[in-house]
Backbone as a ProteinNet text record, in pm:
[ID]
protein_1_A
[PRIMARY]
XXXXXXXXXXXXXXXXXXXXXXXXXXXXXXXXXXXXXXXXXXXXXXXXXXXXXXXXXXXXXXXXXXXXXXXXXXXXXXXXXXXXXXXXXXXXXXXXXXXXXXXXXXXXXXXXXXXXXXXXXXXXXXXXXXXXXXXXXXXXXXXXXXXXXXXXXXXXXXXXXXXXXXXXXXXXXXXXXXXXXXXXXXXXXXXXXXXXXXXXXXXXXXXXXXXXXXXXXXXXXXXXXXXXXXXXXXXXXXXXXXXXXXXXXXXXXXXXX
[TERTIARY]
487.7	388.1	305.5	260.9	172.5	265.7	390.4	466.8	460.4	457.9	440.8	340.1	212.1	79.1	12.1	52.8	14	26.3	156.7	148.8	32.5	-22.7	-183.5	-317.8	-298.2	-462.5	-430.7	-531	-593.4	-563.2	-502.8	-469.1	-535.2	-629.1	-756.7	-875.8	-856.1	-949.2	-926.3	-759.6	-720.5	-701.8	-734.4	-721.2	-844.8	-965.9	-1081.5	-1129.3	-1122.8	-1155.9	-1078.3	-948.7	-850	-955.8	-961.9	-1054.9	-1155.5	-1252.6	-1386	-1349.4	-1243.4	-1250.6	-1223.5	-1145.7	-1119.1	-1234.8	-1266.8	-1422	-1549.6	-1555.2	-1623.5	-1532.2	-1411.4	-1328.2	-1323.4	-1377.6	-1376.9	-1486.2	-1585.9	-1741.5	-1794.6	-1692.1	-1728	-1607.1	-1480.3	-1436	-1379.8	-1422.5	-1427.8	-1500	-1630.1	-1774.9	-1753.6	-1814.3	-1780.8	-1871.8	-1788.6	-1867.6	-1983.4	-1940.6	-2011.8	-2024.4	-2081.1	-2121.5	-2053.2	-1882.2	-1814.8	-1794.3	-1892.3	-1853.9	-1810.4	-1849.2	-1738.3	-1599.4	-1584.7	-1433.6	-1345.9	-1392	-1359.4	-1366.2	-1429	-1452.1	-1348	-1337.5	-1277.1	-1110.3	-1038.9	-953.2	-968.1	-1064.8	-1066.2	-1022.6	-1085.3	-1047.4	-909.9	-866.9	-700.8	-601.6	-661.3	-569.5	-676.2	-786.2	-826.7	-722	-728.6	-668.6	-523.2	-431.8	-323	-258.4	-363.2	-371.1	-370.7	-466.8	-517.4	-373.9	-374.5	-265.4	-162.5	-109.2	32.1	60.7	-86.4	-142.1	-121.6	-181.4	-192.1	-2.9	40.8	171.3	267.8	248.6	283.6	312.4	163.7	156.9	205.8	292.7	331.3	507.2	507.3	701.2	770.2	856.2	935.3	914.1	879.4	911.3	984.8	1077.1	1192.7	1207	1120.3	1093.3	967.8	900.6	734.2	835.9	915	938	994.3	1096	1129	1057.2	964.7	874.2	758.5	668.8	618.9	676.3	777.6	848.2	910.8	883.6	917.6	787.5	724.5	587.2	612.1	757.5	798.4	868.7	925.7	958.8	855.7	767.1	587	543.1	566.1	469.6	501.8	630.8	622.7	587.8	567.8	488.1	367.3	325.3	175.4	137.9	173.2	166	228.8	308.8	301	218.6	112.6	1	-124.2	-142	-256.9	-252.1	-137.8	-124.9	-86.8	-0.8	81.3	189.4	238.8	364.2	488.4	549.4	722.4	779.6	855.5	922.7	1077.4	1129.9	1207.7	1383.8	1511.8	1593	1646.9	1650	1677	1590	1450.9	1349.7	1421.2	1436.5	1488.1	1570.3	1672.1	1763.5	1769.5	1662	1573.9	1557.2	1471.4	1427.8	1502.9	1607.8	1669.9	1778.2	1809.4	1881	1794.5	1702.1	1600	1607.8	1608.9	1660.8	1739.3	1851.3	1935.1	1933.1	1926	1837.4	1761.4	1674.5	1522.7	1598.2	1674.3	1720.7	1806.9	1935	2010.3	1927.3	1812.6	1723.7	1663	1614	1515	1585	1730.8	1786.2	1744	1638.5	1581.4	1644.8	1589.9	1639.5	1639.4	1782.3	1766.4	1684	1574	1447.7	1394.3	1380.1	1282.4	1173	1093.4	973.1	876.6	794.9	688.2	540	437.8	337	272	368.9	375	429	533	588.5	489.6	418.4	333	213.9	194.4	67.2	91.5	263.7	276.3	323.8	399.3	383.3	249.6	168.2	18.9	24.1	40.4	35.3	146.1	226.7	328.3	246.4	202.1	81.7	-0.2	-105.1	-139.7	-216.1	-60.2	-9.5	4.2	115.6	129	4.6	-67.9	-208.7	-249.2	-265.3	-352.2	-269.8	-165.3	-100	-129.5	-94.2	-109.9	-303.7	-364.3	-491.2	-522.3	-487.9	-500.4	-461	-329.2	-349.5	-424.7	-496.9	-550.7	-660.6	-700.7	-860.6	-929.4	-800.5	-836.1	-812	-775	-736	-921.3	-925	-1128.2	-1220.2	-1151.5	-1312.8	-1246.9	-1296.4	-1250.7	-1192.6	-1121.7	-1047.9	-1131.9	-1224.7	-1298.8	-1415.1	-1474.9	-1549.9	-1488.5	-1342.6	-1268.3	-1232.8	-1249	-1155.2	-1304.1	-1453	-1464.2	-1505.5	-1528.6	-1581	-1446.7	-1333.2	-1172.6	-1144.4	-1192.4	-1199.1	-1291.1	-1410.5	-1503.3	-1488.3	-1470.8	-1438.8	-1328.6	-1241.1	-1099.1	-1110.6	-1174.8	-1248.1	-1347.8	-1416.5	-1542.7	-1425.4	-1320.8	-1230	-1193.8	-1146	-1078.7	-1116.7	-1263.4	-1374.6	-1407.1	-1386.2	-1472	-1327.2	-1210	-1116.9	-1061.8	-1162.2	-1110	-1127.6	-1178.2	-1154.3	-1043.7	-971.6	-866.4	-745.1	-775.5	-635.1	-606.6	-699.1	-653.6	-748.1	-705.4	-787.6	-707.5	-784.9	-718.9	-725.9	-639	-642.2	-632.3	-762.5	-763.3	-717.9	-590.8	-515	-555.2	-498.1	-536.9	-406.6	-326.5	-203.7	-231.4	-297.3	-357.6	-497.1	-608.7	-703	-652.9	-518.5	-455.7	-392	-293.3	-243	-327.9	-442	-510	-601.4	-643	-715.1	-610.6	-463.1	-387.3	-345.9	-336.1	-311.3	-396.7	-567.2	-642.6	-695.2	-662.9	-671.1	-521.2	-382.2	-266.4	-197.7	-209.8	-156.3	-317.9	-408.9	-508.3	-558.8	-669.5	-742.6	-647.7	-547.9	-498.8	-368.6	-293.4	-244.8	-265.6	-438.3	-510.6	-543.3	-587.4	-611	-528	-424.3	-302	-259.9	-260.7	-191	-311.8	-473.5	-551.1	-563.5	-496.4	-508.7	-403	-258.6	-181.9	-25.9	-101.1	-103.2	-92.9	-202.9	-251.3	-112.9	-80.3	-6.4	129.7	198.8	311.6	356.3	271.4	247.5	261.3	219.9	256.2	400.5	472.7	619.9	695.1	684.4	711.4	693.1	591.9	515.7	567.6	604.5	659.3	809.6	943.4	1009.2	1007.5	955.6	895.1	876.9	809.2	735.6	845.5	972.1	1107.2	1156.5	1117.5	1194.3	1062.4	961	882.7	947.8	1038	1101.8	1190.4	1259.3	1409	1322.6	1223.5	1186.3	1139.1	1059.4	1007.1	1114.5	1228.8	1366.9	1413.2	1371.2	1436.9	1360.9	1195.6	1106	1152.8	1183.9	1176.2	1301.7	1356.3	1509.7	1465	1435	1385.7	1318.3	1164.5	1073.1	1083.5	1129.3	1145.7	1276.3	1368.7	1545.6	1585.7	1543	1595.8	1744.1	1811.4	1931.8	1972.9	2037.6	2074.6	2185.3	2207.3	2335	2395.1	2553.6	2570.2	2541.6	2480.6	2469.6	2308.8	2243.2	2065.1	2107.1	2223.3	2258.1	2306.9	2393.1	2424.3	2279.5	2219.3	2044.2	1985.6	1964	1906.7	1983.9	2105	2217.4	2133.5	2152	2129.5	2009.3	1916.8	1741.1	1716.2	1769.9	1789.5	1897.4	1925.3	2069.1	1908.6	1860.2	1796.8	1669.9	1626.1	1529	1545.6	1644.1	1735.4	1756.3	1772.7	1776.4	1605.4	1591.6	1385	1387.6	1437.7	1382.1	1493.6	1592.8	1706.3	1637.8	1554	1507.4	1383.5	1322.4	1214.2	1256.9	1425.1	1428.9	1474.4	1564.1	1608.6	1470.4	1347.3	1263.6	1154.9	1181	1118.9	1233	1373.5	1427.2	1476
1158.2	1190.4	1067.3	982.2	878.3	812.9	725	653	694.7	823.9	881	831.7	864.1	759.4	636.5	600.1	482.1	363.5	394.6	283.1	296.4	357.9	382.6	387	366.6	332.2	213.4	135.2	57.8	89.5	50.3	108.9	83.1	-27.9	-5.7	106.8	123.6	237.1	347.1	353.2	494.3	529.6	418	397.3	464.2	351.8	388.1	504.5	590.5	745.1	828.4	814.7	923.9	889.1	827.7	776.3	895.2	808.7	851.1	1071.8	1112.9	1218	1251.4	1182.2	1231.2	1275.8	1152.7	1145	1258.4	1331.6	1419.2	1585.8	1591.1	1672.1	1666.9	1570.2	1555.9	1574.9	1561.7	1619.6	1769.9	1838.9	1958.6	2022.5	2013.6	2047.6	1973.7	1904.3	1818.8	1742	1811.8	1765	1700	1583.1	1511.5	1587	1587.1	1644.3	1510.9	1371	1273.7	1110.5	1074.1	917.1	837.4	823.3	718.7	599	545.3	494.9	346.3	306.6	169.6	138.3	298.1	310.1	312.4	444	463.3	397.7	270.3	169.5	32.9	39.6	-53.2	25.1	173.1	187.6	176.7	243.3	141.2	31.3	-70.1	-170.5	-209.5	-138.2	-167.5	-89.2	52.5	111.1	81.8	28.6	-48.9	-159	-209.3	-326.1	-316.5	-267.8	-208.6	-171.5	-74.3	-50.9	-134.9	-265.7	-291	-441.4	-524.6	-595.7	-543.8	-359.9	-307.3	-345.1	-293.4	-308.2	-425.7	-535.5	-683.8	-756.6	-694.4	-733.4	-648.8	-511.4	-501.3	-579.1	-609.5	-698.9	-808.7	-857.7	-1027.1	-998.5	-842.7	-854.3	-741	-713.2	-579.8	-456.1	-355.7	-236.7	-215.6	-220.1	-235.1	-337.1	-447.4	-516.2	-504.2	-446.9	-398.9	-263.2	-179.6	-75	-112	-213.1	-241.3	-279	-454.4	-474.6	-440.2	-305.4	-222.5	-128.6	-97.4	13.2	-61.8	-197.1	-265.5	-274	-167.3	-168.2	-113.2	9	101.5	14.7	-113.2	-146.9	-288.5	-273.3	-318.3	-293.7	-138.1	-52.4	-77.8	-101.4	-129	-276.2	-335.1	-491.1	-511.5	-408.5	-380.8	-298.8	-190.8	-91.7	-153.4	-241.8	-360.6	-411.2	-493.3	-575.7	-530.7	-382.2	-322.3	-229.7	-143.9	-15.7	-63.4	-199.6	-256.7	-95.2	-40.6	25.4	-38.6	32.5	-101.4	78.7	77.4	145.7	173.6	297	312.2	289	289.2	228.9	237.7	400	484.5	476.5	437.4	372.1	276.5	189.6	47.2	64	101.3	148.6	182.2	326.9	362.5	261.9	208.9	105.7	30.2	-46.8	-140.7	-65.3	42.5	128.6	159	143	187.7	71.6	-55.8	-140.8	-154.8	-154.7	-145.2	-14.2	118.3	205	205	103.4	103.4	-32.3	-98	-180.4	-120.3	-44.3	0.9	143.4	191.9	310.3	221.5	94.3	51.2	-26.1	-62.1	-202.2	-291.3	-372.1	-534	-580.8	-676.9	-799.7	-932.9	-1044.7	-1110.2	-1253.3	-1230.7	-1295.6	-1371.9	-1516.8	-1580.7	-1527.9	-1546.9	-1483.7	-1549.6	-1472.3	-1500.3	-1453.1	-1474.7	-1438	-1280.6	-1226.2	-1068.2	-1037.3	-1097.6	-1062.2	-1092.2	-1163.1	-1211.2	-1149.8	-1106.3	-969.2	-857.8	-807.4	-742	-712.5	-827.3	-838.1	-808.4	-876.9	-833.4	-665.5	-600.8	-428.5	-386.4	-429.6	-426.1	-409.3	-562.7	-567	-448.8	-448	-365.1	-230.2	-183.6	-25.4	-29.1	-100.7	-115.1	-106.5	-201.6	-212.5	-78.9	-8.7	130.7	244.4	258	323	360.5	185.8	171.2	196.9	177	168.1	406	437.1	531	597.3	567.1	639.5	585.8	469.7	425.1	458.5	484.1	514.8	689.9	762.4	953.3	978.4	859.1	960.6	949.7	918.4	850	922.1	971.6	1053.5	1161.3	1238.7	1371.3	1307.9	1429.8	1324.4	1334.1	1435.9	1474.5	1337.2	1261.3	1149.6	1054.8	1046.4	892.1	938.8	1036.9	1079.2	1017.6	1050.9	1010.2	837.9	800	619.5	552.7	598.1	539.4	538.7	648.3	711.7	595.3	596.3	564.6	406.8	373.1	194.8	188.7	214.6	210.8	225.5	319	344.8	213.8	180.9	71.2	-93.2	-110.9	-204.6	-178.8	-66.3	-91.4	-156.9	-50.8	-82.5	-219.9	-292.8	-425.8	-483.5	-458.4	-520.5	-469.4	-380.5	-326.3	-411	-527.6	-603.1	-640.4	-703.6	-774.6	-620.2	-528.4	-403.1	-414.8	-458.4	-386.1	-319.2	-224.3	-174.1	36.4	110.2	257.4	371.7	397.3	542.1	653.7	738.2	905.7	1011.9	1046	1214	1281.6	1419.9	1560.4	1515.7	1450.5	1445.1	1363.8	1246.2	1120.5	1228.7	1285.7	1330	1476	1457.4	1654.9	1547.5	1448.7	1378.2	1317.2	1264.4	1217.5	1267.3	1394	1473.2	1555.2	1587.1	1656.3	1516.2	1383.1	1309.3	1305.7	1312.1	1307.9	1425.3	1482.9	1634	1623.9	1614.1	1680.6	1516.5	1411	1325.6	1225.6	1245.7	1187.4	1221.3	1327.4	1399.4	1442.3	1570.4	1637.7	1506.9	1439.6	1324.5	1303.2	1194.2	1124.2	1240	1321.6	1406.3	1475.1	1492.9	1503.1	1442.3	1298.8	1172.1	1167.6	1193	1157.4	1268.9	1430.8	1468.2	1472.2	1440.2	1443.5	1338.7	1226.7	1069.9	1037.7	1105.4	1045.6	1118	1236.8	1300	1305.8	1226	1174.6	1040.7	968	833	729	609.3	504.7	473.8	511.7	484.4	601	683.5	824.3	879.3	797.5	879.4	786.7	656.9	568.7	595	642.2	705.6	841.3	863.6	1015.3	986	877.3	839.2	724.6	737	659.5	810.6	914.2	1017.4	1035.4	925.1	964.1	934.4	774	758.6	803.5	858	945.2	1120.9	1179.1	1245.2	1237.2	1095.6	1043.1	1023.7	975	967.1	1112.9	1223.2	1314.5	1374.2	1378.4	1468.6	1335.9	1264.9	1161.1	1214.2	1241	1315.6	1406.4	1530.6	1667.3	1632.3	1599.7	1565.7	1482.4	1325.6	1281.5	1245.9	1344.4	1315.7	1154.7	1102.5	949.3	963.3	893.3	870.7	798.6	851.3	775.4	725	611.9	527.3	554	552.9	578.5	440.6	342.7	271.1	354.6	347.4	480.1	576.1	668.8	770.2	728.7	638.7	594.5	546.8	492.9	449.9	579.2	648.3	787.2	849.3	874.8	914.7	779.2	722.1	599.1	620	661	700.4	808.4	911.9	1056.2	1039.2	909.5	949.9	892.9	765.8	691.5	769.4	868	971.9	1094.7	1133.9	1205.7	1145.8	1038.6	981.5	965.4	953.6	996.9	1080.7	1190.8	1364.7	1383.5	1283.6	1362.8	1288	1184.2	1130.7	1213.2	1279.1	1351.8	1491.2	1554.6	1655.1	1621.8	1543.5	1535.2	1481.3	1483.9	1453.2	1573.2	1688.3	1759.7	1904.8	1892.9	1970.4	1966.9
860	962.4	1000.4	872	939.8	1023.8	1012.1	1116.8	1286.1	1233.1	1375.9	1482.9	1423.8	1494.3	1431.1	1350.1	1322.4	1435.9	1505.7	1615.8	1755.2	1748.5	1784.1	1730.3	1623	1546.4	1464.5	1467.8	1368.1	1200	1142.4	1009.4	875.7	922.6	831.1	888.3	966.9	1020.3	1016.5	988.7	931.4	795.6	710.7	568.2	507.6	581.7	553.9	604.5	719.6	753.4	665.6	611.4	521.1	413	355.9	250	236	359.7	353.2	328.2	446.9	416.4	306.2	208.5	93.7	1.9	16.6	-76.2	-35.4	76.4	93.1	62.2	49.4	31	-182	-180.5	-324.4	-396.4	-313	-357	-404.7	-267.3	-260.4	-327.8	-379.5	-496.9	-636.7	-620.9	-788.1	-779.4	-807.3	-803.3	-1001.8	-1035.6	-1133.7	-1246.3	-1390.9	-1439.3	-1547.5	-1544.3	-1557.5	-1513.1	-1515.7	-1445.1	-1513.9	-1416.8	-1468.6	-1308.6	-1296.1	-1131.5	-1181.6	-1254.9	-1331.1	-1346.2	-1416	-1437.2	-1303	-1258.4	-1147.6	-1009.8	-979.3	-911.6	-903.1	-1072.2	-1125.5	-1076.3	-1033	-1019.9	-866.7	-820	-661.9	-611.9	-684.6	-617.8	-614.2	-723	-702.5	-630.3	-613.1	-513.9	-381.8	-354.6	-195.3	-174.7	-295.1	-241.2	-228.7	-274.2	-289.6	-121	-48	45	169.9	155	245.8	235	119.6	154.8	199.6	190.5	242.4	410	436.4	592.7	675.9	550.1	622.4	613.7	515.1	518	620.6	639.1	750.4	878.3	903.5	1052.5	1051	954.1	933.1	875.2	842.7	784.2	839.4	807.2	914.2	791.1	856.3	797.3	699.3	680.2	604.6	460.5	471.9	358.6	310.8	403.3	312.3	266.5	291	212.3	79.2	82.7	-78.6	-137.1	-114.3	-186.8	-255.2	-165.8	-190.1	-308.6	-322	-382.8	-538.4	-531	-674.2	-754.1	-672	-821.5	-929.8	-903.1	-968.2	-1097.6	-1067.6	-1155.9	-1305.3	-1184.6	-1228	-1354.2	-1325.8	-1431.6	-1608.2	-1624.5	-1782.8	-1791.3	-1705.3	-1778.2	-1766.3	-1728.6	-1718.8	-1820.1	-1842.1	-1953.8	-2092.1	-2116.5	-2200.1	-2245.9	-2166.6	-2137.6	-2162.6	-2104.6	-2090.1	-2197.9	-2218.6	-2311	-2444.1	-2424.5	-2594	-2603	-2473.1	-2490.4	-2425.2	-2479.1	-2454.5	-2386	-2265.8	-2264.5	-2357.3	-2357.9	-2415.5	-2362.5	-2436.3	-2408.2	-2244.5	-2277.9	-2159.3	-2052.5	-2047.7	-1980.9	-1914	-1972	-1895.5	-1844.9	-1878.4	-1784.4	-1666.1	-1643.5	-1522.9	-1445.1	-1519.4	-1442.8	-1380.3	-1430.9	-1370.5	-1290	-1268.7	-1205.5	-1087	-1086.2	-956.7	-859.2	-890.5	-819.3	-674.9	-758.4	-623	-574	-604	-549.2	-426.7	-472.8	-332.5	-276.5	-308.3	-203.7	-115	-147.1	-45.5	32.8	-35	70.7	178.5	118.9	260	376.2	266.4	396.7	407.3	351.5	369.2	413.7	498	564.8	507.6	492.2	452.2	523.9	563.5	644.4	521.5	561.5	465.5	416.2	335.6	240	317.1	385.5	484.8	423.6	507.3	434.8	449.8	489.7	492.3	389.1	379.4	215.5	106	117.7	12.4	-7.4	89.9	70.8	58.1	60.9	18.2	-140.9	-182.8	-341.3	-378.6	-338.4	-418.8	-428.7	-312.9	-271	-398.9	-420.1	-558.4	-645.7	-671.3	-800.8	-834.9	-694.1	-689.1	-744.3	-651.2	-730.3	-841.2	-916.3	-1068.4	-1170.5	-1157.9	-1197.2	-1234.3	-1108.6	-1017.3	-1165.3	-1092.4	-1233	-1354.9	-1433.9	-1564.1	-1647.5	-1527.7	-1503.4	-1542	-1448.2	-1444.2	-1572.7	-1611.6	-1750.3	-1851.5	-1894.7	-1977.2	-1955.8	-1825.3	-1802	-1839.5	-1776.1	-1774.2	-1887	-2013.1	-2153.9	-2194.1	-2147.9	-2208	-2122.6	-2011.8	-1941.3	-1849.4	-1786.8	-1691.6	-1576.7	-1539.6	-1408.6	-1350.2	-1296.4	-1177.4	-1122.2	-1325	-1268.2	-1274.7	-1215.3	-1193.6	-1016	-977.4	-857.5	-749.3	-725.5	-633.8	-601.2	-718.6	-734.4	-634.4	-692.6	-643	-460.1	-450.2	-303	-229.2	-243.5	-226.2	-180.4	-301.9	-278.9	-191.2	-245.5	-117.8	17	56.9	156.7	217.3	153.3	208.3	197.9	97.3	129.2	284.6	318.3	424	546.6	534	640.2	688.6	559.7	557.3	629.5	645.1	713.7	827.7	900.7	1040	1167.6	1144.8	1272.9	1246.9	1159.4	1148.7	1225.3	1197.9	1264.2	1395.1	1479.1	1623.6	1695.7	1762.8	1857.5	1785.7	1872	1808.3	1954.5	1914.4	2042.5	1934.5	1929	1871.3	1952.6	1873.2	1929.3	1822.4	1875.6	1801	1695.1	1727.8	1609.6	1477.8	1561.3	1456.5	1362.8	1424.7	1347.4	1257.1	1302.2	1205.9	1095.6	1132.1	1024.4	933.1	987.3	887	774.3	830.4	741.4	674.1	681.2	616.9	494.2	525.9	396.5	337.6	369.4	308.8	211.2	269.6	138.7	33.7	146.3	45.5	-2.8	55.6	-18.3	-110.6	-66.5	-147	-213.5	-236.3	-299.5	-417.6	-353.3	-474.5	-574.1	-462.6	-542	-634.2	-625.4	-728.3	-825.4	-810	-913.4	-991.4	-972.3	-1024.8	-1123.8	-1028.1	-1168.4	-1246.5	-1258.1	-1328.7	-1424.6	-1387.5	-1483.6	-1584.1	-1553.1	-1562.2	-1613.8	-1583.9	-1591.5	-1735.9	-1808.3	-1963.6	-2050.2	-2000.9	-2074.8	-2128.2	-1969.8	-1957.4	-1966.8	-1954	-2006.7	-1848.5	-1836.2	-1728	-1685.7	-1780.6	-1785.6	-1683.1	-1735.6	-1706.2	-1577.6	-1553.6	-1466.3	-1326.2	-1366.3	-1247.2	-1225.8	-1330.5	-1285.5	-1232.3	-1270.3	-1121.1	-960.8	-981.6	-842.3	-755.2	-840	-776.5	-713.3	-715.4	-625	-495.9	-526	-362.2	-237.3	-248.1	-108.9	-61.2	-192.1	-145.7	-34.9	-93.7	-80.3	111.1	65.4	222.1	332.5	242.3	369.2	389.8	335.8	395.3	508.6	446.2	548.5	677.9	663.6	836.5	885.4	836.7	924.4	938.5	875.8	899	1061.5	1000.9	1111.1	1189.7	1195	1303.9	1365.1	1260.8	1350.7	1310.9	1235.5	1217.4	1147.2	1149.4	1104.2	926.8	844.2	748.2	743.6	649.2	650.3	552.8	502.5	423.6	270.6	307.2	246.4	153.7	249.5	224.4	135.6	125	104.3	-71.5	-61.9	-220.1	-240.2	-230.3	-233.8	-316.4	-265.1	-283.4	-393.8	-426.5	-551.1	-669.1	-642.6	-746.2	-793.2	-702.4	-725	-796.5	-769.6	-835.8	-956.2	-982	-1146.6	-1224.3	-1216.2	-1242.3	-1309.4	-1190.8	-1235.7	-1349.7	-1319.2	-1403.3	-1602.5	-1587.8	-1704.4	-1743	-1695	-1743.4	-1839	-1739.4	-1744.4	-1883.3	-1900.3	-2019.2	-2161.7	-2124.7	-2214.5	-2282.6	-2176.3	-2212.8	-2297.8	-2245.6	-2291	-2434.4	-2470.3	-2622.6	-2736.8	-2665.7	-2793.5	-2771.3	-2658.9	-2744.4	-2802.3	-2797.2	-2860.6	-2998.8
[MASK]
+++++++++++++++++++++++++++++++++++++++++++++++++++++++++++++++++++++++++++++++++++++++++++++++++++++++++++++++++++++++++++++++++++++++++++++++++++++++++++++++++++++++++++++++++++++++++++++++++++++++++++++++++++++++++++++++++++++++++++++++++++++++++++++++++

């Protein structure tokens, strides 16, 4: 849905309004039950920033290589959760992992285009996310999700802001203000709160082979909804993404039977 109007608004201005609505959508039902705006600030700035280099790398690389590079955060997360957690994923883990690879390369199609400085802001958006992640589960095993969910919002939100001259100019439709308040409730709000309650339990690892079935997922609603076409090169992409995921889920089942 966002692709749809994004090529009419400003996309720090749509970053920062999804935001902002979030954060008032988050007040009035997961009102915090204590004063963690540190923690939760401190996960801001990494999913603001996460955001806002995706944006700036956008405007400098093609679609198509902000989608892979973006999408190798997935393989991010255990050297961060390494680093940060002192957890090592497991055999069958790695595997995943390195199976996700060519995966998100043959879903997005990259172009073999020199490494520009779109690419390079978008590695950071890699970073990022990863960070954001590993961050998240280390942070919600220590406090409620409810007081990590609006600090995160919040900052992300005022990142964006602070970079809306650099977007453009914006034309508001009834499509752009329905899309944006529908990500801001169903992909933001309940999202983040999700992985924050949910995050600690399954671990950083776990939880990033999961989130290797978001683009397969995203390539289907764009055919559904906007009739786009897949290749059969996309198509082994997506098989490769879902075996990959699959080996997660078989890893998870033989340790608790």
């Amino acid at each position: 849905m966002q692709k749809a109007i994004l090529g009419s608004l400003n996309p720090f201005l749509y970053n920062a309004l999804r935001f902002a609505v979030a954060s008032v959508v988050a007040v009035i039902f997961f009102k915090p039950r204590e004063n963690q705006w540190k923690s939760g600030a401190i996960l801001g700035i990494f999913l603001g920033l996460a955001y806002a280099t995706q944006m700036l790398g956008l405007k400098l690389t093609t679609s198509t290589k902000s989608g892979f590079i973006t999408s190798l955060y997935i393989i991010l997360v255990p050297l961060f959760s390494l680093l940060i957690e002192q957890t090592k994923p497991t055999l069958l883990q790695t595997i995943s992992f390195l199976l996700s690879v060519p995966g998100l390369y043959l879903l997005n199609d990259p172009s073999s285009s020199p490494f520009t400085l779109g690419d390079f802001f978008t590695v950071i958006c890699a970073f990022s996310f990863a960070v954001h992640v590993v961050m998240i589960t280390k942070l919600s095993a220590n406090f409620h999700e409810t007081s990590l969910l609006l600090p995160q919002l919040l900052v992300t939100s005022a990142i964006n802001f602070v970079l809306i001259p650099f977007g453009g100019s914006s034309r508001f439709t009834f499509e752009a203000v329905f899309v944006m308040v529908y990500t801001a409730v169903m992909a933001t709000v309940i999202v983040i709160w999700l992985q924050l309650k949910h995050q600690k339990v399954v671990g950083s690892n776990v939880s990033a082979l999961i989130y290797v079935g978001e683009p397969v997922f995203a390539t289907i609603a764009s055919v559904i909804a906007l009739g786009e076409k897949v290749s059969l090169p996309q198509l082994f992409g997506m098989f490769v993404l879902v075996a990959s995921l699959c080996l997660a889920t078989v890893r998870k089942t033989e340790k608790t039977t």
